[in-house]
Amino acid sequence: MEQLVAFSIGPVQSFIASARKTTDLWSGSYILSELTQKAMTLMEEIFGAESVEWIQPQPMKAAVLDNREIASFPNRFICIVSSPLAETKEKLHRVETGLTEYLAEVARASVGLLFAGKVLPASVWKQVEEQVSDFLEIFWAFVPFENRDDFHDKRLEVESMLASVKNNRPISFRQQHGLVCTVCKQREALSAESPTAEMSQGELKAGLRMLWGNIQGDVSRSQEGEHLCAVCSTKRMRRKVLKFEPFP
């Protein structure tokens, strides 16, 4: 049995707009493109490449992708999968989980390079995991697809379902006690000391200085007075992790 699947990855505008440097803007678009590419790869791995028919966008060959610094993929895709109804739901959950795990790997690599030469305490890695785990907004919907002549109507139906899923998404809040990231102003800045409600302003600032003090001034990593969260750190370092030439 075939299913028509619509899959969307976000956030988009707030993720791209949270930037202080050209590389931050570039990374926002590029990482979203990477995530779409990874999700498409996961679809083929989990459903089987022969069971996935791509409608939009079309996959690109690895040789082409490896030489591109352009965000080539949109933040969504549509495809037809050969899979029973119940299995389709379970497999899409696996794609979603795999995508979150992939972003966590990207974040760990970025933070590790950002603080290269520094032994990071467990509290920093805990912040990274927590901030990345609930960052992505992944939505998907699917409808049974039995007659190819009904593609237009089924496309409208699955798009409508996807819009409904987005409009009814659950809102979750993570309690935070630390000083906020100076770029996005949404998440705690990474700190050498795990922030608690009992800490004073001075203690919170001291935790930031311990972690960020010796790298500020290196303009490729952090400007004077900057303290970034895990997500913004990932954006800041993505180009360097990929060994692309820095922007002038």
mmCIF file of C-alpha atoms in Angstrom:
data_model
loop_
_atom_site.group_PDB
_atom_site.id
_atom_site.type_symbol
_atom_site.label_atom_id
_atom_site.label_comp_id
_atom_site.label_asym_id
_atom_site.label_seq_id
_atom_site.Cartn_x
_atom_site.Cartn_y
_atom_site.Cartn_z
ATOM 1 C CA MET A 1 0.000 0.000 0.000
ATOM 2 C CA GLU A 2 1.270 3.461 -0.865
ATOM 3 C CA GLN A 3 1.192 6.617 1.271
ATOM 4 C CA LEU A 4 1.716 10.227 0.240
ATOM 5 C CA VAL A 5 3.995 11.836 2.845
ATOM 6 C CA ALA A 6 4.628 15.524 3.589
ATOM 7 C CA PHE A 7 7.532 16.272 5.950
ATOM 8 C CA SER A 8 8.587 19.667 7.322
ATOM 9 C CA ILE A 9 11.587 20.805 9.398
ATOM 10 C CA GLY A 10 11.829 24.028 11.405
ATOM 11 C CA PRO A 11 12.084 26.535 12.903
ATOM 12 C CA VAL A 12 13.055 28.577 9.856
ATOM 13 C CA GLN A 13 12.731 32.345 10.235
ATOM 14 C CA SER A 14 13.823 32.626 13.876
ATOM 15 C CA PHE A 15 16.707 30.178 13.325
ATOM 16 C CA ILE A 16 18.114 32.033 10.328
ATOM 17 C CA ALA A 17 17.449 35.519 11.711
ATOM 18 C CA SER A 18 19.315 34.884 14.994
ATOM 19 C CA ALA A 19 22.689 36.062 13.750
ATOM 20 C CA ARG A 20 25.480 38.547 14.425
ATOM 21 C CA LYS A 21 27.891 37.534 11.688
ATOM 22 C CA THR A 22 27.600 36.640 8.021
ATOM 23 C CA THR A 23 28.607 33.097 8.859
ATOM 24 C CA ASP A 24 25.671 32.852 11.300
ATOM 25 C CA LEU A 25 23.217 33.794 8.545
ATOM 26 C CA TRP A 26 24.816 31.363 6.109
ATOM 27 C CA SER A 27 24.810 28.548 8.667
ATOM 28 C CA GLY A 28 21.132 28.951 9.481
ATOM 29 C CA SER A 29 20.115 28.250 5.885
ATOM 30 C CA TYR A 30 22.829 25.661 5.337
ATOM 31 C CA ILE A 31 22.014 23.596 8.437
ATOM 32 C CA LEU A 32 18.314 23.495 7.516
ATOM 33 C CA SER A 33 19.322 22.279 4.059
ATOM 34 C CA GLU A 34 21.590 19.654 5.643
ATOM 35 C CA LEU A 35 18.746 18.488 7.874
ATOM 36 C CA THR A 36 16.425 18.030 4.890
ATOM 37 C CA GLN A 37 19.119 16.091 3.064
ATOM 38 C CA LYS A 38 19.667 13.920 6.152
ATOM 39 C CA ALA A 39 15.929 13.332 6.578
ATOM 40 C CA MET A 40 15.692 12.197 2.951
ATOM 41 C CA THR A 41 18.611 9.835 3.499
ATOM 42 C CA LEU A 42 16.928 8.453 6.633
ATOM 43 C CA MET A 43 13.700 7.931 4.681
ATOM 44 C CA GLU A 44 15.534 5.723 2.195
ATOM 45 C CA GLU A 45 17.417 3.867 4.938
ATOM 46 C CA ILE A 46 14.334 3.188 7.057
ATOM 47 C CA PHE A 47 11.710 2.586 4.356
ATOM 48 C CA GLY A 48 14.147 1.174 1.804
ATOM 49 C CA ALA A 49 15.388 3.186 -1.164
ATOM 50 C CA GLU A 50 13.234 1.164 -3.554
ATOM 51 C CA SER A 51 10.137 2.009 -1.495
ATOM 52 C CA VAL A 52 10.508 5.807 -1.691
ATOM 53 C CA GLU A 53 9.493 7.832 -4.727
ATOM 54 C CA TRP A 54 10.536 11.463 -4.445
ATOM 55 C CA ILE A 55 8.144 14.147 -5.622
ATOM 56 C CA GLN A 56 9.780 17.325 -4.296
ATOM 57 C CA PRO A 57 12.687 17.963 -4.069
ATOM 58 C CA GLN A 58 14.737 15.436 -6.007
ATOM 59 C CA PRO A 59 17.817 13.994 -4.240
ATOM 60 C CA MET A 60 21.220 15.185 -5.409
ATOM 61 C CA LYS A 61 24.242 13.010 -5.983
ATOM 62 C CA ALA A 62 26.804 12.984 -3.161
ATOM 63 C CA ALA A 63 29.575 14.161 -5.478
ATOM 64 C CA VAL A 64 27.582 17.298 -6.256
ATOM 65 C CA LEU A 65 26.643 17.969 -2.639
ATOM 66 C CA ASP A 66 30.187 17.585 -1.351
ATOM 67 C CA ASN A 67 31.339 20.515 -3.497
ATOM 68 C CA ARG A 68 28.553 22.919 -2.688
ATOM 69 C CA GLU A 69 28.442 25.626 -0.049
ATOM 70 C CA ILE A 70 24.919 26.621 -1.027
ATOM 71 C CA ALA A 71 21.795 25.635 0.879
ATOM 72 C CA SER A 72 20.337 23.508 -1.920
ATOM 73 C CA PHE A 73 17.342 21.935 -0.209
ATOM 74 C CA PRO A 74 14.110 23.500 1.091
ATOM 75 C CA ASN A 75 13.016 22.742 4.645
ATOM 76 C CA ARG A 76 10.380 20.239 3.506
ATOM 77 C CA PHE A 77 9.801 17.355 1.148
ATOM 78 C CA ILE A 78 6.982 15.304 -0.352
ATOM 79 C CA CYS A 79 7.294 11.683 -1.371
ATOM 80 C CA ILE A 80 5.344 8.479 -1.949
ATOM 81 C CA VAL A 81 6.266 5.464 0.170
ATOM 82 C CA SER A 82 5.278 1.829 -0.251
ATOM 83 C CA SER A 83 4.358 0.919 3.305
ATOM 84 C CA PRO A 84 1.317 -0.184 5.332
ATOM 85 C CA LEU A 85 -0.464 2.524 7.334
ATOM 86 C CA ALA A 86 0.726 1.487 10.822
ATOM 87 C CA GLU A 87 4.318 0.877 9.700
ATOM 88 C CA THR A 88 4.459 4.268 8.001
ATOM 89 C CA LYS A 89 3.710 6.062 11.255
ATOM 90 C CA GLU A 90 6.303 4.070 13.190
ATOM 91 C CA LYS A 91 8.967 4.596 10.542
ATOM 92 C CA LEU A 92 8.351 8.356 10.339
ATOM 93 C CA HIS A 93 8.856 8.536 14.099
ATOM 94 C CA ARG A 94 12.210 6.818 13.557
ATOM 95 C CA VAL A 95 13.148 9.367 10.907
ATOM 96 C CA GLU A 96 12.266 12.146 13.350
ATOM 97 C CA THR A 97 14.383 10.568 16.111
ATOM 98 C CA GLY A 98 17.304 10.026 13.748
ATOM 99 C CA LEU A 99 17.175 13.641 12.644
ATOM 100 C CA THR A 100 17.322 14.919 16.231
ATOM 101 C CA GLU A 101 20.266 12.603 16.927
ATOM 102 C CA TYR A 102 22.043 13.897 13.823
ATOM 103 C CA LEU A 103 21.672 17.510 14.941
ATOM 104 C CA ALA A 104 23.040 16.521 18.356
ATOM 105 C CA GLU A 105 26.135 15.083 16.622
ATOM 106 C CA VAL A 106 26.564 18.296 14.630
ATOM 107 C CA ALA A 107 26.218 20.362 17.810
ATOM 108 C CA ARG A 108 28.761 18.289 19.722
ATOM 109 C CA ALA A 109 31.290 18.655 16.908
ATOM 110 C CA SER A 110 30.719 22.417 16.761
ATOM 111 C CA VAL A 111 30.973 23.007 20.506
ATOM 112 C CA GLY A 112 34.053 20.793 20.693
ATOM 113 C CA LEU A 113 35.770 22.885 18.017
ATOM 114 C CA LEU A 114 34.578 26.158 19.531
ATOM 115 C CA PHE A 115 36.343 25.290 22.785
ATOM 116 C CA ALA A 116 39.216 23.352 21.210
ATOM 117 C CA GLY A 117 42.004 22.672 23.690
ATOM 118 C CA LYS A 118 39.685 23.100 26.647
ATOM 119 C CA VAL A 119 38.344 20.221 28.752
ATOM 120 C CA LEU A 120 34.649 20.949 29.035
ATOM 121 C CA PRO A 121 32.788 19.984 32.215
ATOM 122 C CA ALA A 122 29.860 17.575 32.034
ATOM 123 C CA SER A 123 27.464 20.445 32.724
ATOM 124 C CA VAL A 124 28.298 22.031 29.355
ATOM 125 C CA TRP A 125 27.603 18.829 27.449
ATOM 126 C CA LYS A 126 24.349 18.441 29.399
ATOM 127 C CA GLN A 127 23.308 21.937 28.274
ATOM 128 C CA VAL A 128 24.154 21.027 24.686
ATOM 129 C CA GLU A 129 22.065 17.858 24.768
ATOM 130 C CA GLU A 130 19.087 19.549 26.431
ATOM 131 C CA GLN A 131 19.036 22.575 24.140
ATOM 132 C CA VAL A 132 19.386 20.564 20.948
ATOM 133 C CA SER A 133 16.938 17.805 21.930
ATOM 134 C CA ASP A 134 13.903 20.095 21.974
ATOM 135 C CA PHE A 135 15.009 22.624 19.358
ATOM 136 C CA LEU A 136 13.753 21.129 16.105
ATOM 137 C CA GLU A 137 10.152 21.523 15.007
ATOM 138 C CA ILE A 138 9.525 18.420 12.941
ATOM 139 C CA PHE A 139 6.073 17.860 11.482
ATOM 140 C CA TRP A 140 4.780 15.230 9.096
ATOM 141 C CA ALA A 141 1.528 13.897 7.736
ATOM 142 C CA PHE A 142 0.527 11.171 5.305
ATOM 143 C CA VAL A 143 -2.563 9.918 3.506
ATOM 144 C CA PRO A 144 -3.303 6.632 1.717
ATOM 145 C CA PHE A 145 -2.460 6.951 -1.959
ATOM 146 C CA GLU A 146 -4.204 4.286 -4.028
ATOM 147 C CA ASN A 147 -4.876 5.992 -7.358
ATOM 148 C CA ARG A 148 -2.211 8.008 -9.172
ATOM 149 C CA ASP A 149 -4.928 9.956 -10.948
ATOM 150 C CA ASP A 150 -5.926 11.433 -7.570
ATOM 151 C CA PHE A 151 -2.511 13.005 -6.938
ATOM 152 C CA HIS A 152 -3.713 16.622 -7.028
ATOM 153 C CA ASP A 153 -6.512 16.024 -4.514
ATOM 154 C CA LYS A 154 -4.311 13.880 -2.273
ATOM 155 C CA ARG A 155 -1.568 16.526 -2.382
ATOM 156 C CA LEU A 156 -4.052 19.143 -1.161
ATOM 157 C CA GLU A 157 -5.287 16.755 1.530
ATOM 158 C CA VAL A 158 -1.852 15.948 2.932
ATOM 159 C CA GLU A 159 -0.807 19.615 2.846
ATOM 160 C CA SER A 160 -3.968 20.517 4.775
ATOM 161 C CA MET A 161 -3.222 17.804 7.339
ATOM 162 C CA LEU A 162 0.356 19.054 7.720
ATOM 163 C CA ALA A 163 -0.876 22.602 8.305
ATOM 164 C CA SER A 164 -3.282 21.316 10.978
ATOM 165 C CA VAL A 165 -0.474 19.430 12.723
ATOM 166 C CA LYS A 166 1.615 22.622 12.813
ATOM 167 C CA ASN A 167 -1.260 24.714 14.139
ATOM 168 C CA ASN A 168 -1.928 22.218 16.935
ATOM 169 C CA ARG A 169 1.658 21.576 17.932
ATOM 170 C CA PRO A 170 2.282 21.209 21.675
ATOM 171 C CA ILE A 171 4.119 24.024 23.408
ATOM 172 C CA SER A 172 6.852 22.956 25.808
ATOM 173 C CA PHE A 173 8.934 25.059 28.138
ATOM 174 C CA ARG A 174 12.260 24.181 29.708
ATOM 175 C CA GLN A 175 13.043 25.866 33.004
ATOM 176 C CA GLN A 176 16.201 27.951 32.716
ATOM 177 C CA HIS A 177 18.166 29.801 35.387
ATOM 178 C CA GLY A 178 21.241 31.008 33.504
ATOM 179 C CA LEU A 179 22.007 34.182 31.577
ATOM 180 C CA VAL A 180 20.654 34.094 28.043
ATOM 181 C CA CYS A 181 22.546 33.691 24.781
ATOM 182 C CA THR A 182 23.650 37.068 23.444
ATOM 183 C CA VAL A 183 22.600 36.139 19.893
ATOM 184 C CA CYS A 184 19.182 34.433 20.026
ATOM 185 C CA LYS A 185 18.202 35.612 23.533
ATOM 186 C CA GLN A 186 16.059 32.498 23.859
ATOM 187 C CA ARG A 187 18.243 29.844 25.466
ATOM 188 C CA GLU A 188 20.818 29.866 28.244
ATOM 189 C CA ALA A 189 24.372 30.651 27.231
ATOM 190 C CA LEU A 190 26.730 27.718 27.757
ATOM 191 C CA SER A 191 28.393 28.049 31.141
ATOM 192 C CA ALA A 192 31.215 26.337 33.045
ATOM 193 C CA GLU A 193 28.894 26.101 36.060
ATOM 194 C CA SER A 194 25.456 24.527 35.788
ATOM 195 C CA PRO A 195 23.088 27.481 36.478
ATOM 196 C CA THR A 196 20.664 27.168 39.401
ATOM 197 C CA ALA A 197 17.944 29.387 40.828
ATOM 198 C CA GLU A 198 20.075 29.960 43.930
ATOM 199 C CA MET A 199 23.007 31.508 42.038
ATOM 200 C CA SER A 200 23.543 35.249 42.185
ATOM 201 C CA GLN A 201 24.055 37.411 39.100
ATOM 202 C CA GLY A 202 27.745 37.575 39.926
ATOM 203 C CA GLU A 203 28.040 33.791 40.166
ATOM 204 C CA LEU A 204 26.258 33.339 36.840
ATOM 205 C CA LYS A 205 28.592 35.826 35.157
ATOM 206 C CA ALA A 206 31.602 34.093 36.682
ATOM 207 C CA GLY A 207 30.498 30.801 35.135
ATOM 208 C CA LEU A 208 30.359 32.478 31.739
ATOM 209 C CA ARG A 209 33.800 34.051 32.132
ATOM 210 C CA MET A 210 35.331 30.707 33.099
ATOM 211 C CA LEU A 211 34.104 29.141 29.873
ATOM 212 C CA TRP A 212 34.237 31.989 27.374
ATOM 213 C CA GLY A 213 37.016 34.219 28.661
ATOM 214 C CA ASN A 214 39.951 32.588 26.898
ATOM 215 C CA ILE A 215 38.371 32.373 23.433
ATOM 216 C CA GLN A 216 36.855 35.836 23.100
ATOM 217 C CA GLY A 217 38.847 37.957 20.716
ATOM 218 C CA ASP A 218 39.194 35.083 18.251
ATOM 219 C CA VAL A 219 36.768 36.609 15.741
ATOM 220 C CA SER A 220 36.148 33.261 14.028
ATOM 221 C CA ARG A 221 34.750 31.894 17.264
ATOM 222 C CA SER A 222 33.417 34.543 19.625
ATOM 223 C CA GLN A 223 33.413 38.323 19.697
ATOM 224 C CA GLU A 224 34.073 40.311 22.843
ATOM 225 C CA GLY A 225 31.115 40.030 25.212
ATOM 226 C CA GLU A 226 29.459 37.134 23.373
ATOM 227 C CA HIS A 227 28.156 34.075 25.200
ATOM 228 C CA LEU A 228 26.319 31.613 22.977
ATOM 229 C CA CYS A 229 23.875 28.796 23.528
ATOM 230 C CA ALA A 230 24.395 25.349 21.980
ATOM 231 C CA VAL A 231 22.283 26.136 18.906
ATOM 232 C CA CYS A 232 23.989 29.460 18.133
ATOM 233 C CA SER A 233 27.397 27.882 18.820
ATOM 234 C CA THR A 234 26.540 25.231 16.238
ATOM 235 C CA LYS A 235 25.720 27.916 13.681
ATOM 236 C CA ARG A 236 28.856 29.915 14.489
ATOM 237 C CA MET A 237 31.174 26.942 13.968
ATOM 238 C CA ARG A 238 29.438 24.978 11.212
ATOM 239 C CA ARG A 239 31.456 26.495 8.384
ATOM 240 C CA LYS A 240 34.698 25.826 10.258
ATOM 241 C CA VAL A 241 33.690 22.239 11.085
ATOM 242 C CA LEU A 242 33.065 21.636 7.373
ATOM 243 C CA LYS A 243 36.449 23.243 6.547
ATOM 244 C CA PHE A 244 34.943 25.836 4.223
ATOM 245 C CA GLU A 245 36.847 29.046 3.665
ATOM 246 C CA PRO A 246 35.829 31.805 6.108
ATOM 247 C CA PHE A 247 33.868 34.774 4.840
ATOM 248 C CA PRO A 248 35.965 37.925 4.298
#
